Coordinates of C-alpha atoms and ligand atoms in Angstrom, one line a residue:
X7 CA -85.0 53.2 -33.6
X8 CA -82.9 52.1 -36.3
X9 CA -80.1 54.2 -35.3
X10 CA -79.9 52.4 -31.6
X11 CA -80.1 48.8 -33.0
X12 CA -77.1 50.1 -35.2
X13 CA -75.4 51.4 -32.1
X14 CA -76.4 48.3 -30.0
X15 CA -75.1 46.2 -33.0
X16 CA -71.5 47.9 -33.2
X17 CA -71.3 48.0 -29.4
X18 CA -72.0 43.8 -29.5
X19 CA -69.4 44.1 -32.8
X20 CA -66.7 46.2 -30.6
X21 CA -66.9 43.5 -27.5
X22 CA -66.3 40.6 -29.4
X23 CA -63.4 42.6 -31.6
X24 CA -61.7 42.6 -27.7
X25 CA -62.9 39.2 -26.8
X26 CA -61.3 37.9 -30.3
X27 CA -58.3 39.2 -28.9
X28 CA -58.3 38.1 -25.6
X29 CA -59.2 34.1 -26.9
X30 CA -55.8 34.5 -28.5
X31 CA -53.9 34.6 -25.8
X32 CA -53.5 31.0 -25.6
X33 CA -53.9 27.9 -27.9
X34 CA -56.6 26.6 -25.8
X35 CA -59.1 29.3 -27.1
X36 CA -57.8 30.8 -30.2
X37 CA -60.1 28.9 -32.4
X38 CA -62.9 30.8 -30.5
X39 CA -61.1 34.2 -31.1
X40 CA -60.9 33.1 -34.4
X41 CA -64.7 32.6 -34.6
X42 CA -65.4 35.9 -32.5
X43 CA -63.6 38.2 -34.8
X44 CA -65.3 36.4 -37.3
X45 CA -68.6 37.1 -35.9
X46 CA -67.5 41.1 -35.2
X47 CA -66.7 41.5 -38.9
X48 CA -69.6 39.8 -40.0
X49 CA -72.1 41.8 -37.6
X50 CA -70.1 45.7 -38.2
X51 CA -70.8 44.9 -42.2
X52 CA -74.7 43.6 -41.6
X53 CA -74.9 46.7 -39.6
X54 CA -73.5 49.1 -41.9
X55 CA -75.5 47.7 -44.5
X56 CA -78.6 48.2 -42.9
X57 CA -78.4 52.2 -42.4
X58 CA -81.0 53.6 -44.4
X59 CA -78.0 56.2 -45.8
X60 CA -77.2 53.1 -47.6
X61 CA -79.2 52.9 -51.1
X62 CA -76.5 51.7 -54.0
X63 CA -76.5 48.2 -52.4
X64 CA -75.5 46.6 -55.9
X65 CA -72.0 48.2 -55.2
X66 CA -71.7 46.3 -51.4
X67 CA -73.0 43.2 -52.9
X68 CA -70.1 43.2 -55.6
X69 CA -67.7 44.1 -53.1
X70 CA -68.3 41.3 -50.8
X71 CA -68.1 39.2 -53.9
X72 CA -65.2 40.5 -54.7
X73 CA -63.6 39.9 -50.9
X74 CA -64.7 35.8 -51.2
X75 CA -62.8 35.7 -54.7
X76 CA -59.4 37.2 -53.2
X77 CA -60.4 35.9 -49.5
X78 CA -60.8 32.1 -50.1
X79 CA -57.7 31.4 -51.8
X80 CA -56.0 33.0 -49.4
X81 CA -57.1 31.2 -47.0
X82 CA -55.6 28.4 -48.1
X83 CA -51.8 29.5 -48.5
X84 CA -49.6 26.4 -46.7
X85 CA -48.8 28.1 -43.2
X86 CA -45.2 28.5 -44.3
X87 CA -46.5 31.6 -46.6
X88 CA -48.5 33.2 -43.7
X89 CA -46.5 35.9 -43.3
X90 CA -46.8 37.0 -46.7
X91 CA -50.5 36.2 -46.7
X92 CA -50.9 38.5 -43.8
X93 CA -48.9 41.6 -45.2
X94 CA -51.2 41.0 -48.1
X95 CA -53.9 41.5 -46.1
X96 CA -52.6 44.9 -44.2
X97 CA -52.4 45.9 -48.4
X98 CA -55.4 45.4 -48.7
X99 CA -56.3 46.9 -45.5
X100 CA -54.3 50.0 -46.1
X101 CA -55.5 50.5 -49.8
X102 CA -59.1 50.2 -48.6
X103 CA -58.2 53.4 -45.8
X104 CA -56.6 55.1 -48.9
X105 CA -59.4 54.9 -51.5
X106 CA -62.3 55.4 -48.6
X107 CA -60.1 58.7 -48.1
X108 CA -60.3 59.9 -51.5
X109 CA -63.8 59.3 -52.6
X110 CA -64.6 61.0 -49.5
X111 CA -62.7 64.2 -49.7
X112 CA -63.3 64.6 -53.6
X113 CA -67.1 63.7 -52.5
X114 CA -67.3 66.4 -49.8
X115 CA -65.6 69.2 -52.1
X116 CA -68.3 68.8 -54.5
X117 CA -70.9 68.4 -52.4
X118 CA -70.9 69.8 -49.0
X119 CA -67.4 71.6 -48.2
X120 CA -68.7 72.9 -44.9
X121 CA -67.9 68.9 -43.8
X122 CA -64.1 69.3 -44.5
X123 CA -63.4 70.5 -40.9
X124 CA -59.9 71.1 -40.0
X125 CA -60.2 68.7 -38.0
X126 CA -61.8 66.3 -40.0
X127 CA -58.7 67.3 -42.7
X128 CA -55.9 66.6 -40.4
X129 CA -57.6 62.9 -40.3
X130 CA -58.5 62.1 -43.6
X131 CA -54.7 63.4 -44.4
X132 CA -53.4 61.2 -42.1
X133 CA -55.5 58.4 -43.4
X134 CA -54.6 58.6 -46.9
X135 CA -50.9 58.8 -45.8
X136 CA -50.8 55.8 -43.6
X137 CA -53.1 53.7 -45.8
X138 CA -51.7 54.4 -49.1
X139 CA -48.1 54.0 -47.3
X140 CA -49.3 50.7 -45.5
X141 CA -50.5 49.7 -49.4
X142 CA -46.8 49.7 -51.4
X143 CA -45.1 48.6 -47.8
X144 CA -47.1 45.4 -47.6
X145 CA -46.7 44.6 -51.0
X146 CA -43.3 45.1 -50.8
X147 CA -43.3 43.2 -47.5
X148 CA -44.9 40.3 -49.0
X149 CA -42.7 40.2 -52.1
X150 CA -39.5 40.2 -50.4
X151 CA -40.9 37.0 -48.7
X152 CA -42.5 35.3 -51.3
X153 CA -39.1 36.0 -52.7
X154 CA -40.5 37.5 -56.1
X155 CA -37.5 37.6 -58.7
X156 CA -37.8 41.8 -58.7
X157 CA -37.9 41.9 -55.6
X158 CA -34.2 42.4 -53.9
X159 CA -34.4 40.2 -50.7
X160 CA -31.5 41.8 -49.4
X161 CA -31.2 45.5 -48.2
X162 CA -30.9 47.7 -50.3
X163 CA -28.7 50.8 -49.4
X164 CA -27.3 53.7 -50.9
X165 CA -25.8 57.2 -49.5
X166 CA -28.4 60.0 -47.5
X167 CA -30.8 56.7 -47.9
X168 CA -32.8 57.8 -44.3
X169 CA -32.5 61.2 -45.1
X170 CA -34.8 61.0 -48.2
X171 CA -36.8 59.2 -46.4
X172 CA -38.1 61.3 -44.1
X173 CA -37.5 64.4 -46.5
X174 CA -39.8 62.7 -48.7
X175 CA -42.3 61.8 -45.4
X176 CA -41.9 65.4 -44.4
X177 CA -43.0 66.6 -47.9
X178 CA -46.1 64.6 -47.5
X179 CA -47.1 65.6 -44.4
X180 CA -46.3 69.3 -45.5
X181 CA -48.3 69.5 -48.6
X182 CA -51.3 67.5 -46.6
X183 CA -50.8 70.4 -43.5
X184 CA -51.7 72.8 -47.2
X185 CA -54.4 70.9 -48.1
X186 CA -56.1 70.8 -44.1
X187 CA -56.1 74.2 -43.9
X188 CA -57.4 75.5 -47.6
X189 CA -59.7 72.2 -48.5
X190 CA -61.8 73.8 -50.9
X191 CA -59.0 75.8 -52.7
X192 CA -58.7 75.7 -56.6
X193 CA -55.5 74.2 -56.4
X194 CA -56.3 71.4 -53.7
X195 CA -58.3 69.2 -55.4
X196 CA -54.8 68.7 -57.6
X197 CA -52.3 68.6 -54.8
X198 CA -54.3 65.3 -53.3
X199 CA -53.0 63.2 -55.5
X200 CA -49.6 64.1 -55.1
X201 CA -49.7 63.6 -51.7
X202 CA -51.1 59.9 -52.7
X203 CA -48.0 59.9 -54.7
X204 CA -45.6 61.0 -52.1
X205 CA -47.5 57.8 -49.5
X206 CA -47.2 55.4 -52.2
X207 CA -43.5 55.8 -53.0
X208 CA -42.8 56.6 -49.3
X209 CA -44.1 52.6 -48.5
X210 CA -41.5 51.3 -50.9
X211 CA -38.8 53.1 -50.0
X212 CA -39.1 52.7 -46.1
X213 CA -38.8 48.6 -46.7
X214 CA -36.6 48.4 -49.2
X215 CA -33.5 48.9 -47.1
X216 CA -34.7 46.1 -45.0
X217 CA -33.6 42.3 -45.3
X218 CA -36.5 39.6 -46.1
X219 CA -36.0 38.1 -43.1
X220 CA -37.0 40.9 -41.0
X221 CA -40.1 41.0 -42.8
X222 CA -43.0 39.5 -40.1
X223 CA -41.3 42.2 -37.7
X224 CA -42.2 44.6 -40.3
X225 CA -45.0 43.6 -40.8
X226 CA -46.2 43.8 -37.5
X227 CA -45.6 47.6 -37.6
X228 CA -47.0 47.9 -41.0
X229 CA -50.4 45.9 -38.9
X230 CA -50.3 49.2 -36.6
X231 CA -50.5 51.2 -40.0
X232 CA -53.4 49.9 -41.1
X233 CA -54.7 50.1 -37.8
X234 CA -54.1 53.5 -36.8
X235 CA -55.4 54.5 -40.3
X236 CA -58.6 52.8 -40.2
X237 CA -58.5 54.8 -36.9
X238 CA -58.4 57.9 -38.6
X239 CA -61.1 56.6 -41.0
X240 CA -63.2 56.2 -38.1
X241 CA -63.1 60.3 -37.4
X242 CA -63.4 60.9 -40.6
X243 CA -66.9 59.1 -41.4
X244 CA -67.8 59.7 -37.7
X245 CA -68.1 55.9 -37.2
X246 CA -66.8 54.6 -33.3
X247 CA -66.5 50.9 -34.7
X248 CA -63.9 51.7 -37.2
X249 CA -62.6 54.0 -34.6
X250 CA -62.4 50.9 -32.1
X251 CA -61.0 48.3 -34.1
X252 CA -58.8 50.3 -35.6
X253 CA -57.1 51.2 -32.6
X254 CA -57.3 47.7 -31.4
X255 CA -55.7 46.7 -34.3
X256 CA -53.1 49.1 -34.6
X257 CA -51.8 48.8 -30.7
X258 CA -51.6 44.8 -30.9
X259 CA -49.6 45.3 -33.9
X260 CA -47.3 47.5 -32.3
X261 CA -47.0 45.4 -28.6
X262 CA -46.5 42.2 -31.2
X263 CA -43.7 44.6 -33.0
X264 CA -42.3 45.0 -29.6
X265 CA -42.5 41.4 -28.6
X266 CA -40.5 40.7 -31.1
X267 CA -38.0 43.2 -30.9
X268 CA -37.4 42.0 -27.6
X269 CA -37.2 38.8 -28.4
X270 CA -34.1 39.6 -31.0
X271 CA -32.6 42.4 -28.4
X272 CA -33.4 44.8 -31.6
X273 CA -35.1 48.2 -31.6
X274 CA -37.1 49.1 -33.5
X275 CA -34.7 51.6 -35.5
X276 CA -32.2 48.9 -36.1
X277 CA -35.2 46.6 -37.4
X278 CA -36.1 49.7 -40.0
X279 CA -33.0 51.6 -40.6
X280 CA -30.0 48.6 -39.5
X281 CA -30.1 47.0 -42.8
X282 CA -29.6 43.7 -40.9
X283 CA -29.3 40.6 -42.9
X284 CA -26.6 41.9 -45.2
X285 CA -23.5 38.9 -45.4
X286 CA -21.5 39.4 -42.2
X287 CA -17.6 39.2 -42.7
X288 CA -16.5 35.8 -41.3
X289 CA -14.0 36.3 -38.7
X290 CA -10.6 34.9 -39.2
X291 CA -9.3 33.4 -36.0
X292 CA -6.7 30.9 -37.7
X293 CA -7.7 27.9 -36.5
X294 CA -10.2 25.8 -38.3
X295 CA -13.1 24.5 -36.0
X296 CA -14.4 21.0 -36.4
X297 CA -17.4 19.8 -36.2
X298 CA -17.9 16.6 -34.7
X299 CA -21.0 14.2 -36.7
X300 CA -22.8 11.5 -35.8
X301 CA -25.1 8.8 -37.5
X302 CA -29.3 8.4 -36.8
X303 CA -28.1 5.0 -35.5
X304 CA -25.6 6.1 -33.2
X305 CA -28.4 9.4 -32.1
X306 CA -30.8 6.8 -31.7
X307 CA -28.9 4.6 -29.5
X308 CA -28.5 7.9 -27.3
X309 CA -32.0 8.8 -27.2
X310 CA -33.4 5.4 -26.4
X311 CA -31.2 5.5 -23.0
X312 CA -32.3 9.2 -22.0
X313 CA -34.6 9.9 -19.9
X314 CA -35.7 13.5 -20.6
X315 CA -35.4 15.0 -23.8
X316 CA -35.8 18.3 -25.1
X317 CA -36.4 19.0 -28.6
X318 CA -35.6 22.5 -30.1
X319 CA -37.5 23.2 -32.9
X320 CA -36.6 26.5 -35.2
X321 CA -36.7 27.7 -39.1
X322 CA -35.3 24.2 -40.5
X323 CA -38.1 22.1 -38.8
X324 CA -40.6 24.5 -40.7
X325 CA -38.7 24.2 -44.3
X326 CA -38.2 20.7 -44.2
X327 CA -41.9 20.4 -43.0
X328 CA -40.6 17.7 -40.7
X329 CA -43.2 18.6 -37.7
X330 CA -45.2 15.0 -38.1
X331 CA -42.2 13.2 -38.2
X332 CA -40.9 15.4 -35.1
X333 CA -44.3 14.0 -33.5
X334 CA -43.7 9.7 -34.3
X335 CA -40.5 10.6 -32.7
X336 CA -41.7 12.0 -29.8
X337 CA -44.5 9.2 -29.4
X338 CA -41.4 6.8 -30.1
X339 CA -39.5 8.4 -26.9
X340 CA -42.8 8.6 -25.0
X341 CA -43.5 4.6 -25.5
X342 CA -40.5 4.0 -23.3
X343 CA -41.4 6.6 -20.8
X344 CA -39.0 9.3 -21.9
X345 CA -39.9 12.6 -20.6
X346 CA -40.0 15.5 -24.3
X347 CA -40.6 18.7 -23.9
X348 CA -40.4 21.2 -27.0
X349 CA -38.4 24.5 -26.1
X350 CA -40.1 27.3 -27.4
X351 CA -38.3 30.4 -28.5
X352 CA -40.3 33.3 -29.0
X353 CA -38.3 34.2 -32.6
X354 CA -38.0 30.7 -33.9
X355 CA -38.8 30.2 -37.2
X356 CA -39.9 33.6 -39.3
X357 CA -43.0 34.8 -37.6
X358 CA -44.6 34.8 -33.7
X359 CA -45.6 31.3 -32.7
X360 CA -44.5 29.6 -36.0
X361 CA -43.0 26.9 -34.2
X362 CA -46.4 26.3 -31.8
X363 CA -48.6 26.3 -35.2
X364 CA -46.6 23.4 -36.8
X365 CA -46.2 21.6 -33.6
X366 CA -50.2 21.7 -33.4
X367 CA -50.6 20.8 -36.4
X368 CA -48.8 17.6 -35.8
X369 CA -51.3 17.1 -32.9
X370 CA -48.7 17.5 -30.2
X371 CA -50.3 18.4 -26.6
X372 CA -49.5 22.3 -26.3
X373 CA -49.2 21.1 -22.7
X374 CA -45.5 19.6 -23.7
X375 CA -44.3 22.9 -25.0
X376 CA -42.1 25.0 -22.9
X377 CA -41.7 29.1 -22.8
X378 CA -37.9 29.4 -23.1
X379 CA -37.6 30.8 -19.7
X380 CA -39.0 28.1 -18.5
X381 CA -37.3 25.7 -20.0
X382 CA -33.8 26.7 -19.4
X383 CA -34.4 26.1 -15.5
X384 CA -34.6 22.4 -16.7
X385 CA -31.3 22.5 -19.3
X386 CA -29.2 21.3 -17.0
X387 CA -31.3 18.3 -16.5
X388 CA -31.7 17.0 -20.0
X389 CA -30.1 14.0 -20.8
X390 CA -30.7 15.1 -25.0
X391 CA -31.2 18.5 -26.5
X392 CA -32.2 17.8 -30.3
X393 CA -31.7 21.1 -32.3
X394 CA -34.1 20.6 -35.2
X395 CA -32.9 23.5 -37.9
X396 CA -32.5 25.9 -35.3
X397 CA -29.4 28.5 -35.3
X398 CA -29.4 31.7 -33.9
X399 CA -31.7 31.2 -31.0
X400 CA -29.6 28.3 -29.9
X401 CA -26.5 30.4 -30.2
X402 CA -24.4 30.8 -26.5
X403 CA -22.8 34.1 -28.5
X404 CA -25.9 36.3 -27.8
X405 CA -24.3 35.4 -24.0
X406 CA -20.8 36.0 -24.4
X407 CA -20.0 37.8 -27.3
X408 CA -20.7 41.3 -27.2
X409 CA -19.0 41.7 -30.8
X410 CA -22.0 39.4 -31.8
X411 CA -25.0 41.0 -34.1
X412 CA -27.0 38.9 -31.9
X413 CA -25.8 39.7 -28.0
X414 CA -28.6 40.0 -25.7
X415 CA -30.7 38.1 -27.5
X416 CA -32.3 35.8 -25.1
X417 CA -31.6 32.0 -26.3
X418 CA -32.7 28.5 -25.1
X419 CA -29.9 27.2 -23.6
X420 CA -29.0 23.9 -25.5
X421 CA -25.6 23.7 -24.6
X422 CA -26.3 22.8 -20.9
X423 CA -27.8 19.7 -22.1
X424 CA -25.6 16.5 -21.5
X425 CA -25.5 15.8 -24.9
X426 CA -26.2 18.0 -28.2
X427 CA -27.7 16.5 -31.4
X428 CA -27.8 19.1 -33.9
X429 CA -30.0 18.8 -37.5
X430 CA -29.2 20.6 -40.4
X431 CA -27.9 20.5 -44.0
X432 CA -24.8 22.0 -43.6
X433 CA -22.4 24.4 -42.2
X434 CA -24.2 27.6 -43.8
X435 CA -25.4 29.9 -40.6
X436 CA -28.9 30.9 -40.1
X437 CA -30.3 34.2 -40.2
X438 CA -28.0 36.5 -38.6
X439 CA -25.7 34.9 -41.0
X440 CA -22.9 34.0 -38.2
X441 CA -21.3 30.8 -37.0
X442 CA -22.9 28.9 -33.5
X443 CA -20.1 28.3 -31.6
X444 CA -22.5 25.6 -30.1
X445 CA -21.8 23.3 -33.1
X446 CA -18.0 23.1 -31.7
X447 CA -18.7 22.0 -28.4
X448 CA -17.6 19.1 -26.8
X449 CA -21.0 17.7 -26.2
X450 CA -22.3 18.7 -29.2
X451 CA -22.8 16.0 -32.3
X452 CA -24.1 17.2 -36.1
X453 CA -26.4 15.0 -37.6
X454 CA -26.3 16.6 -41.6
X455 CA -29.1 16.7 -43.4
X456 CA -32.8 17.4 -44.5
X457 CA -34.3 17.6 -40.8
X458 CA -37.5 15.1 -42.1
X459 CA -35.6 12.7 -43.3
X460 CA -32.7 12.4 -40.3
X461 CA -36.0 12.3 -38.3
X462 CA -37.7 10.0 -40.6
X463 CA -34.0 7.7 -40.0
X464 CA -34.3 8.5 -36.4
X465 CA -37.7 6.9 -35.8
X466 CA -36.8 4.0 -38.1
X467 CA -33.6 3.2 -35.8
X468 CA -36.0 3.5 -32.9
X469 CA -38.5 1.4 -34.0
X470 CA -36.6 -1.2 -35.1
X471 CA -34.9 -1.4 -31.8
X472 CA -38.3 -1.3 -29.8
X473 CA -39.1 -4.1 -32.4
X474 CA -36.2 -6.3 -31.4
X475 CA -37.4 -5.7 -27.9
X476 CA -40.5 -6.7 -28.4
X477 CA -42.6 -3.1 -27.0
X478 CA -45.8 -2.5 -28.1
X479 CA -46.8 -0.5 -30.5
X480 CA -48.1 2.9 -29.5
X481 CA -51.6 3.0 -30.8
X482 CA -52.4 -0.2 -28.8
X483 CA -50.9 1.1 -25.6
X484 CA -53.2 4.3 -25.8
X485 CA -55.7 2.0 -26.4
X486 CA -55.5 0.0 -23.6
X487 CA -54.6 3.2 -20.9
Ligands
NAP560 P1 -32.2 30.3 -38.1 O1 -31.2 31.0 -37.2 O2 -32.6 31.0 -39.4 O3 -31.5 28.9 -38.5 C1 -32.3 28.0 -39.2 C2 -31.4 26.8 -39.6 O4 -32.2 25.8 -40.2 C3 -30.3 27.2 -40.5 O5 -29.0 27.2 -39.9 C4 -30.4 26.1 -41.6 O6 -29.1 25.5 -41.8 C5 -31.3 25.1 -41.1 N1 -32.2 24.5 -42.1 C6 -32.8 25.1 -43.1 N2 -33.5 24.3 -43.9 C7 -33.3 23.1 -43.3 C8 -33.8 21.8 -43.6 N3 -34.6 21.5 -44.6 N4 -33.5 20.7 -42.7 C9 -32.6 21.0 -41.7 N5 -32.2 22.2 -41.4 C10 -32.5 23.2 -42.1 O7 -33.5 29.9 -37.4 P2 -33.9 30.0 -35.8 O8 -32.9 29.4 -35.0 O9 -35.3 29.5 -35.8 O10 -33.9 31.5 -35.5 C11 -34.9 32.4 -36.1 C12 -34.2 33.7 -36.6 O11 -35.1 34.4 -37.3 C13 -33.7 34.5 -35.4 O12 -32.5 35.1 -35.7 C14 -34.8 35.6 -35.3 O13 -34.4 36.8 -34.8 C15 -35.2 35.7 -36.8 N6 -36.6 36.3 -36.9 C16 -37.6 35.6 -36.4 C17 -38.9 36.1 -36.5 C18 -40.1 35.4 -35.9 O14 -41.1 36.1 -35.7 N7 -40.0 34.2 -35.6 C19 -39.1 37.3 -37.1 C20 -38.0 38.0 -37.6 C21 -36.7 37.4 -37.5 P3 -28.7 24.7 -43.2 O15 -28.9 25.7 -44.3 O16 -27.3 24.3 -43.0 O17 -29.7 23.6 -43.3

């Protein structure tokens, strides 16, 4: 009887695991996918608790304990340090597959040997490998973007670097292929931790020749991981709920991985092996471009006589935290019936949908931001394009040069616009670390600076004006509609 609530109960568990998924798809009901996966977690650990197998419960009760204590601070990282928070997580994830694989095979030699199938071996192997490996790659991941001082951010490369790699990968695998088929020899119950050994190392070494920036990509296929090793766990303890979440997990890390890669026209060997992020060589063509600036005033003056507006939000607007200020000027513009739409690239910023998470939390209607391929059907038409600290997704090279580290890339097309308005400190590049030959244009005009506060003088210079012409404020307008 038991046994089919517990069945019924991880059946109900694996549904909402897919539903949680599914809700995500859109901003309109990721909050309830949120909730559901919430729910799924909640209901596999109830259910698992309950199986009367279970009898050191002091043990679960401290280890929940211990999940709030790590789990609640966590939770409330700023969203800028999401990414990190989330490889955390996979370390966690993957250190959990690792240490559930070890008790278990050191637990069975002792005990019941018979258990330690070959095929039950070739799982638990490749659980220990993938979780332990998942472990020292997420930290890593997640130090290279909290940007921990011993942590090189850069790649770091040296000669026959992939080679070792995999040699070292290889070795693992071999001495775990030993271990599946003589489980119970004298000498196997020492070899398992070398393999450990072999996983841990392996994790740093694979991200070390990767640049911070690439990171969330990384971690996206350090998410499959810890997927496809909980997977594997699943087999091993003969439980179909690890076995389905795991796989769930593990293949939307991977399409995510993909996403993105498309997104940057990268594959994924360039991502892991292309070292990309090191300083590009700037190339010497003689004559020294200009950029051409302009003052908030002078913007302002521009954007009060447009008529549709598209502001391009990328890695700037979420370092300068400028979204709420990106929000009063877009109820400024709206107050004198200015069409704004926000281009959405699907790379801006560091990780997937960073731009659509700062833009809700400035409360602006998801309804008013635009997929780039939609979007750049409507370029043409906009009287402003106002590039807040984007670069490289803004950059016409990924259309014309094909010397360019970033050709192919799709990009929003700003430079369409009538006019270009550009935000950022200075003339540093972003993170492909080239120039934008959109900051040359003729229609293009920098406005230097902190992106909040050249917002912040943006909205002043508009309010001021709607002042002098006596508008009324917003609030009182929504108000009265
Ligand atoms: P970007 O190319 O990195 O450019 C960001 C720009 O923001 C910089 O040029 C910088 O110029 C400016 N900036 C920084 N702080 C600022 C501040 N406080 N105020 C104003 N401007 C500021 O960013 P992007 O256009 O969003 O492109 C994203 C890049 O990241 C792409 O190359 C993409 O492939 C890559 N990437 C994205 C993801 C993802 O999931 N989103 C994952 C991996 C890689 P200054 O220093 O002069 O201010």
């Amino acid at each position: 009887m038991m046994d089919a609530v517990g069945q019924l109960g991880y059946l109900v568990a694996s549904a909402l695991f897919i539903f949680a998924l599914h809700w995500m798809n859109t901003p309109a009901t990721a909050r309830k996918g949120v909730f559901a996966g919430v729910a799924a977690t909640a209901l596999a650990i109830v259910v698992t608790w309950a199986e009367p197998s279970v009898i050191h419960h002091i043990w679960i009760i401290v280890a929940i304990a211990a999940g709030f204590v790590v789990g609640v601070p966590l939770s409330r990282v700023p969203l800028t340090a999401v990414p990190q928070r989330t490889a955390l997580s996979h370390a966690f994830g993957g250190v959990a597959a690792g240490l559930v694989g070890t008790a278990e095979y050191y637990l069975r030699v002792a005990e019941n040997p018979e258990y330690l199938t070959p095929f039950r071996m070739v799982a638990l192997i490749a659980e220990i490998i993938l979780g332990y490996l998942t472990f020292t790659g997420s930290l890593m991941a997640a130090g290279k973007l909290q940007e921990v001082r011993w942590v090189p951010q850069r790649p770091v490369t040296y000669p026959l670097q992939n080679v070792t790699n995999i040699l070292l990968l290889g070795m693992a695998v071999a001495l775990g292929a030993a271990l599946t088929l003589h489980p119970t020899a004298s000498w196997a119950p020492a070899l398992f931790p070398v393999v450990i050994v072999l996983a841990l190392l392996f994790g740093v070494l694979l991200i070390i020749p990767i640049g911070g920036a690439d990171m969330p990509t990384v971690i996206a296929i350090l998410n499959a991981y810890a997927g496809l090793s909980a997977v594997a766990m699943g087999f091993v303890l003969d439980n179909k709920l690890l076995i389905t979440a795991g796989a769930l997990d593990g293949s939307s890390g991977l399409i995510l991985a993909i996403i993105m890669c498309k997104a940057m026209n990268r594959s994924f060997t360039n991502v892991l092996f292309g070292a990309f992020g090191q300083v590009q060589p700037k190339k010497t063509t003689g004559e020294e471009k200009v950029y051409k600036s302009e003052t908030p005033e002078g913007a302002a003056q521009i954007l009060e006589q447009s008529s549709f507006v598209v502001i391009i939000p990328g890695y700037g607007m979420a370092v300068a935290q400028a979204q709420h200020k990106v929000r009063e000027l877009y109820d400024q513009l709206r107050k004198r019936g200015t069409t704004v739409k926000f281009a959405i690239h699907p790379v801006a910023g560091r990780m997937p949908g960073h731009m659509n998470v700062l833009l809700a939390e400035a409360d602006i209607p998801y309804t008013d931001l635009v997929e780039m391929d939609d979007i750049n059907h409507d370029m043409p038409q906009a009287d402003v394009a106002l590039v807040v600290g984007a670069n490289d997704v803004v950059n016409p090279a990924a259309r014309s040069d094909k010397t360019s580290p970033i050709y192919g890339m799709p990009i929003i097309d700003a430079d369409k616009a009538r006019t270009v308005f550009a935000i950022k400190r200075s003339k540093n590049p972003g993170f492909a670390g080239i120039d934008n030959e959109l900051y040359f244009s003729d229609t293009t005009w920098m406005l230097f600076g902190d992106a909040k506060n050249v917002i912040g003088e943006l909205v002043k210079h508009l309010a001021t004006e709607s002042e002098s012409h006596g508008a009324a404020p917003v609030k009182a307008a929504a108000t009265v509609a």
